[in-house]
CSV table of C-alpha atoms in Angstrom, one decimal:
chain,number,residue,atom,x,y,z
A,27,MET,CA,22.1,-3.7,12.3
A,28,ARG,CA,18.9,-2.0,13.9
A,29,VAL,CA,16.0,-0.2,11.0
A,30,ASN,CA,13.7,2.3,12.7
A,31,PHE,CA,10.8,3.3,10.1
A,32,THR,CA,7.2,3.9,10.4
A,33,VAL,CA,5.0,1.0,8.7
A,34,ASN,CA,1.0,1.8,8.5
A,35,GLY,CA,1.5,4.8,10.9
A,36,ARG,CA,3.2,3.1,14.1
A,37,GLN,CA,7.0,3.5,14.6
A,38,GLN,CA,8.6,0.1,14.1
A,39,GLU,CA,12.0,-1.3,14.9
A,40,ALA,CA,13.5,-3.9,13.6
A,41,ASP,CA,16.8,-5.5,15.2
A,42,ASP,CA,19.7,-7.7,13.9
A,43,VAL,CA,18.8,-7.1,10.6
A,44,TRP,CA,21.9,-8.4,8.2
A,45,GLU,CA,22.7,-6.2,5.2
A,46,GLY,CA,21.0,-8.5,2.5
A,47,GLU,CA,18.1,-8.2,4.1
A,48,SER,CA,15.1,-7.2,2.2
A,49,LEU,CA,12.1,-4.7,2.9
A,50,LEU,CA,9.6,-7.6,2.2
A,51,TYR,CA,11.4,-10.2,4.7
A,52,VAL,CA,11.4,-7.6,7.7
A,53,LEU,CA,7.4,-6.7,7.0
A,54,ARG,CA,6.5,-10.2,6.6
A,55,GLU,CA,9.1,-12.1,9.2
A,56,ARG,CA,10.0,-9.6,11.5
A,57,LEU,CA,7.0,-7.6,11.8
A,58,GLY,CA,3.8,-10.0,11.2
A,59,LEU,CA,2.6,-8.3,8.4
A,60,PRO,CA,2.3,-11.1,5.8
A,61,GLY,CA,-0.5,-8.8,3.5
A,62,SER,CA,2.6,-8.1,1.1
A,63,LYS,CA,3.4,-11.7,-1.0
A,64,ASN,CA,6.7,-13.4,-1.6
A,65,ALA,CA,6.8,-14.4,-4.7
A,66,CYS,CA,9.3,-13.8,-7.8
A,67,GLU,CA,11.7,-11.9,-5.5
A,68,GLN,CA,13.1,-10.2,-8.3
A,69,GLY,CA,10.4,-7.1,-8.9
A,70,GLU,CA,8.8,-8.8,-11.6
A,71,CYS,CA,5.2,-9.9,-10.3
A,72,GLY,CA,4.2,-7.0,-8.3
A,73,SER,CA,2.9,-9.2,-5.4
A,74,CYS,CA,4.9,-7.4,-3.0
A,75,THR,CA,4.2,-3.6,-3.6
A,76,VAL,CA,3.9,-1.1,-0.5
A,77,ARG,CA,4.2,2.4,-0.7
A,78,LEU,CA,7.5,3.6,0.2
A,79,ASP,CA,7.1,7.7,0.9
A,80,GLY,CA,4.1,7.5,-1.1
A,81,VAL,CA,5.7,5.9,-4.0
A,82,PRO,CA,4.7,2.5,-5.0
A,83,VAL,CA,7.9,-0.1,-5.2
A,84,CYS,CA,8.4,-4.1,-4.8
A,85,SER,CA,9.4,-4.4,-1.1
A,86,CYS,CA,11.2,-7.4,-2.4
A,87,LEU,CA,14.1,-5.2,-4.2
A,88,VAL,CA,14.1,-2.8,-1.4
A,89,ALA,CA,17.1,-3.4,1.3
A,90,ALA,CA,16.1,-2.9,4.8
A,91,GLY,CA,18.5,-0.5,5.5
A,92,GLN,CA,17.4,1.6,3.1
A,93,VAL,CA,13.8,2.8,4.8
A,94,GLU,CA,15.6,3.7,8.0
A,95,GLY,CA,13.5,6.8,9.2
A,96,ARG,CA,11.0,6.6,6.3
A,97,ASP,CA,7.4,5.7,6.0
A,98,VAL,CA,6.1,2.2,4.6
A,99,VAL,CA,2.2,1.9,3.9
A,100,THR,CA,1.4,-2.0,3.4
A,101,VAL,CA,-2.2,-3.5,2.3
A,102,GLU,CA,-3.2,-3.7,6.0
A,103,GLY,CA,-2.8,0.1,6.3
A,104,LEU,CA,-4.1,0.8,3.0
A,105,ALA,CA,-7.7,1.4,4.2
A,106,GLU,CA,-6.7,3.7,7.1
A,107,PHE,CA,-4.1,5.4,4.7
A,108,SER,CA,-7.1,6.2,2.3
A,109,LYS,CA,-9.1,7.2,5.0
A,110,GLN,CA,-6.6,10.1,6.5
A,111,ARG,CA,-5.7,11.1,3.3
A,112,ASP,CA,-9.5,11.7,2.3
A,113,GLU,CA,-9.7,13.7,5.8
A,114,HIS,CA,-6.5,15.8,5.1
A,115,GLY,CA,-6.7,16.3,1.3
A,116,HIS,CA,-4.1,14.8,-1.0
A,117,GLY,CA,-1.6,12.6,0.7
A,118,GLY,CA,-2.6,12.6,4.3
A,119,ALA,CA,-1.9,16.2,6.1
A,120,CYS,CA,0.1,17.1,3.0
A,121,GLY,CA,-2.8,19.4,1.7
A,122,THR,CA,-2.1,21.9,4.6
A,123,GLY,CA,1.3,22.3,3.6
A,124,GLY,CA,1.2,23.7,0.3
A,125,GLY,CA,1.2,19.7,-0.9
A,126,CYS,CA,3.8,16.8,-1.2
A,127,GLY,CA,4.8,17.1,-4.9
A,128,GLY,CA,2.5,14.1,-5.8
A,129,LYS,CA,4.2,12.0,-3.3
A,130,GLY,CA,1.9,10.8,-1.0
A,131,VAL,CA,1.5,11.0,2.1
A,132,SER,CA,4.6,12.3,4.3
A,133,LEU,CA,6.5,10.8,7.2
A,134,ASP,CA,5.0,13.5,9.6
A,135,ALA,CA,1.6,13.1,8.6
A,136,ALA,CA,2.0,9.2,8.8
A,137,LYS,CA,3.0,9.8,12.4
A,138,GLN,CA,0.0,11.8,13.4
A,139,TRP,CA,-2.2,8.6,12.5
A,140,GLN,CA,-2.0,7.1,15.9
A,141,ALA,CA,-2.7,10.2,17.5
A,142,HIS,CA,-6.6,10.2,16.3
A,143,GLY,CA,-8.2,8.1,19.1
A,144,PRO,CA,-7.1,4.5,20.7
A,145,GLY,CA,-7.5,1.5,18.7
A,146,ARG,CA,-6.8,3.2,15.6
A,147,ALA,CA,-3.0,2.8,15.6
A,148,ALA,CA,-3.7,-1.3,16.1
A,149,ASP,CA,-6.5,-1.4,13.3
A,150,SER,CA,-4.1,0.5,10.9
A,151,GLN,CA,-1.4,-2.7,11.8
A,152,THR,CA,-3.6,-5.5,11.0
A,153,GLY,CA,-6.2,-3.7,9.0
A,154,GLU,CA,-9.0,-5.2,11.1
A,155,GLY,CA,-12.0,-3.1,12.5
A,156,VAL,CA,-11.4,-0.5,9.8
A,157,GLU,CA,-14.0,0.0,7.1
A,158,LEU,CA,-12.6,-0.6,3.7
A,159,SER,CA,-11.4,2.0,1.2
A,160,THR,CA,-13.2,2.4,-1.8
A,161,VAL,CA,-10.6,0.7,-4.2
A,162,GLN,CA,-10.8,-2.5,-1.5
A,163,GLN,CA,-14.5,-2.4,-1.7
A,164,ALA,CA,-14.4,-1.9,-5.5
A,165,PHE,CA,-12.2,-5.1,-6.2
A,166,ILE,CA,-15.0,-7.4,-4.0
A,167,ASP,CA,-17.8,-5.9,-5.9
A,168,ALA,CA,-16.2,-6.5,-9.0
A,169,GLY,CA,-15.1,-9.7,-8.4
A,170,ALA,CA,-12.1,-8.9,-8.8
A,171,VAL,CA,-10.2,-11.4,-6.5
A,172,GLN,CA,-9.8,-14.9,-7.3
A,173,CYS,CA,-7.0,-16.6,-5.3
A,174,GLY,CA,-6.2,-13.3,-3.9
A,175,PHE,CA,-2.4,-13.7,-4.1
A,176,CYS,CA,-1.6,-10.5,-6.4
A,177,THR,CA,-4.7,-8.7,-4.7
A,178,PRO,CA,-2.4,-6.8,-2.2
A,179,GLY,CA,-0.1,-5.5,-4.7
A,180,LEU,CA,-2.4,-4.7,-7.1
A,181,LEU,CA,-4.9,-3.0,-4.6
A,182,ILE,CA,-1.8,-0.8,-3.6
A,183,GLN,CA,-0.7,0.2,-7.0
A,184,ALA,CA,-4.5,1.0,-8.2
A,185,ASP,CA,-4.9,3.5,-5.1
A,186,ALA,CA,-1.2,5.0,-5.8
A,187,LEU,CA,-3.2,5.8,-9.7
A,188,LEU,CA,-6.3,7.0,-8.6
A,189,GLU,CA,-4.5,9.1,-6.1
A,190,GLU,CA,-2.7,10.8,-9.0
A,191,ASN,CA,-5.2,10.4,-11.8
A,192,SER,CA,-9.3,10.3,-10.6
A,193,SER,CA,-10.3,9.6,-13.8
A,194,PRO,CA,-8.0,7.2,-15.8
A,195,SER,CA,-8.2,6.0,-19.1
A,196,ASP,CA,-8.2,2.3,-19.7
A,197,GLN,CA,-4.7,2.7,-20.8
A,198,ASP,CA,-3.7,4.4,-17.9
A,199,ILE,CA,-4.8,1.5,-15.7
A,200,ARG,CA,-3.3,-1.1,-18.0
A,201,GLU,CA,-0.1,0.8,-17.9
A,202,ALA,CA,-0.1,1.3,-13.8
A,203,LEU,CA,-1.0,-2.4,-13.2
A,204,SER,CA,1.2,-3.7,-16.0
A,205,GLY,CA,4.1,-4.7,-13.2
A,206,ASN,CA,1.4,-6.6,-11.3
A,207,LEU,CA,1.1,-10.3,-12.5
A,208,CYS,CA,-2.4,-12.5,-12.0
A,209,ARG,CA,-2.5,-16.3,-12.8
A,210,CYS,CA,-6.1,-16.6,-12.3
A,211,THR,CA,-7.6,-14.0,-14.4
A,212,GLY,CA,-7.8,-12.2,-17.8
A,213,TYR,CA,-7.4,-8.9,-15.7
A,214,GLU,CA,-11.1,-7.9,-17.3
A,215,LYS,CA,-12.5,-7.9,-13.6
A,216,ILE,CA,-9.4,-6.0,-12.3
A,217,LEU,CA,-10.1,-3.7,-14.6
A,218,ASP,CA,-13.5,-3.4,-13.7
A,219,ALA,CA,-12.7,-2.7,-10.0
A,220,VAL,CA,-10.5,0.3,-11.0
A,221,ARG,CA,-13.1,2.0,-13.2
A,222,LEU,CA,-15.8,1.2,-10.4
A,223,ALA,CA,-13.4,2.6,-7.5
A,224,ALA,CA,-12.7,5.8,-10.1
A,225,ALA,CA,-16.2,6.1,-10.7
A,226,ARG,CA,-17.2,5.9,-6.8
A,227,GLN,CA,-14.7,8.6,-5.8
A,228,GLY,CA,-15.9,10.8,-8.3
A,229,GLU,CA,-19.4,10.5,-7.0
A,230,ALA,CA,-17.8,11.3,-3.4
A,231,VAL,CA,-16.6,14.4,-4.3
């Protein structure tokens, strides 16, 4: 089958997708977006987390056919997604239409990303040439990245948390990241990074 959907603000088409193929496989093997990691393939580790219509999901558990006509944000597009959200309010352009009910960026808003100037869409596709988001920079500054395998999923999940809760408690952070496993750390630096991102976002407001 053929699947048409939006990834990081760009319309994408995947051909010859078989019925049991996952969104994770399509992103990595068909679209060349390796940021979402293939680890447990059972929805247990969170390494493949992406945002589907604004909601964090394990892409290994989403059938490719389920994303027809929908919007996906991977770690490669996280910086641009965050920038658009900052410019247009909560959930990208949703702030102008009465909000999106806390579900993140709308499909129409995502499609408008590429209308902001030449080169912008290519940047959102690869993540190159785009200034890091607050969450991404905080992970670097707090030393929360070691081998980096779990980092993309953690970034997506942390960004979604801070979108919904700008001043999370430690318990809020632990609960939000409970589905994301890291084999390198004791999680303290990761918690520090989310706290730092929250503080910086608060200062920016």
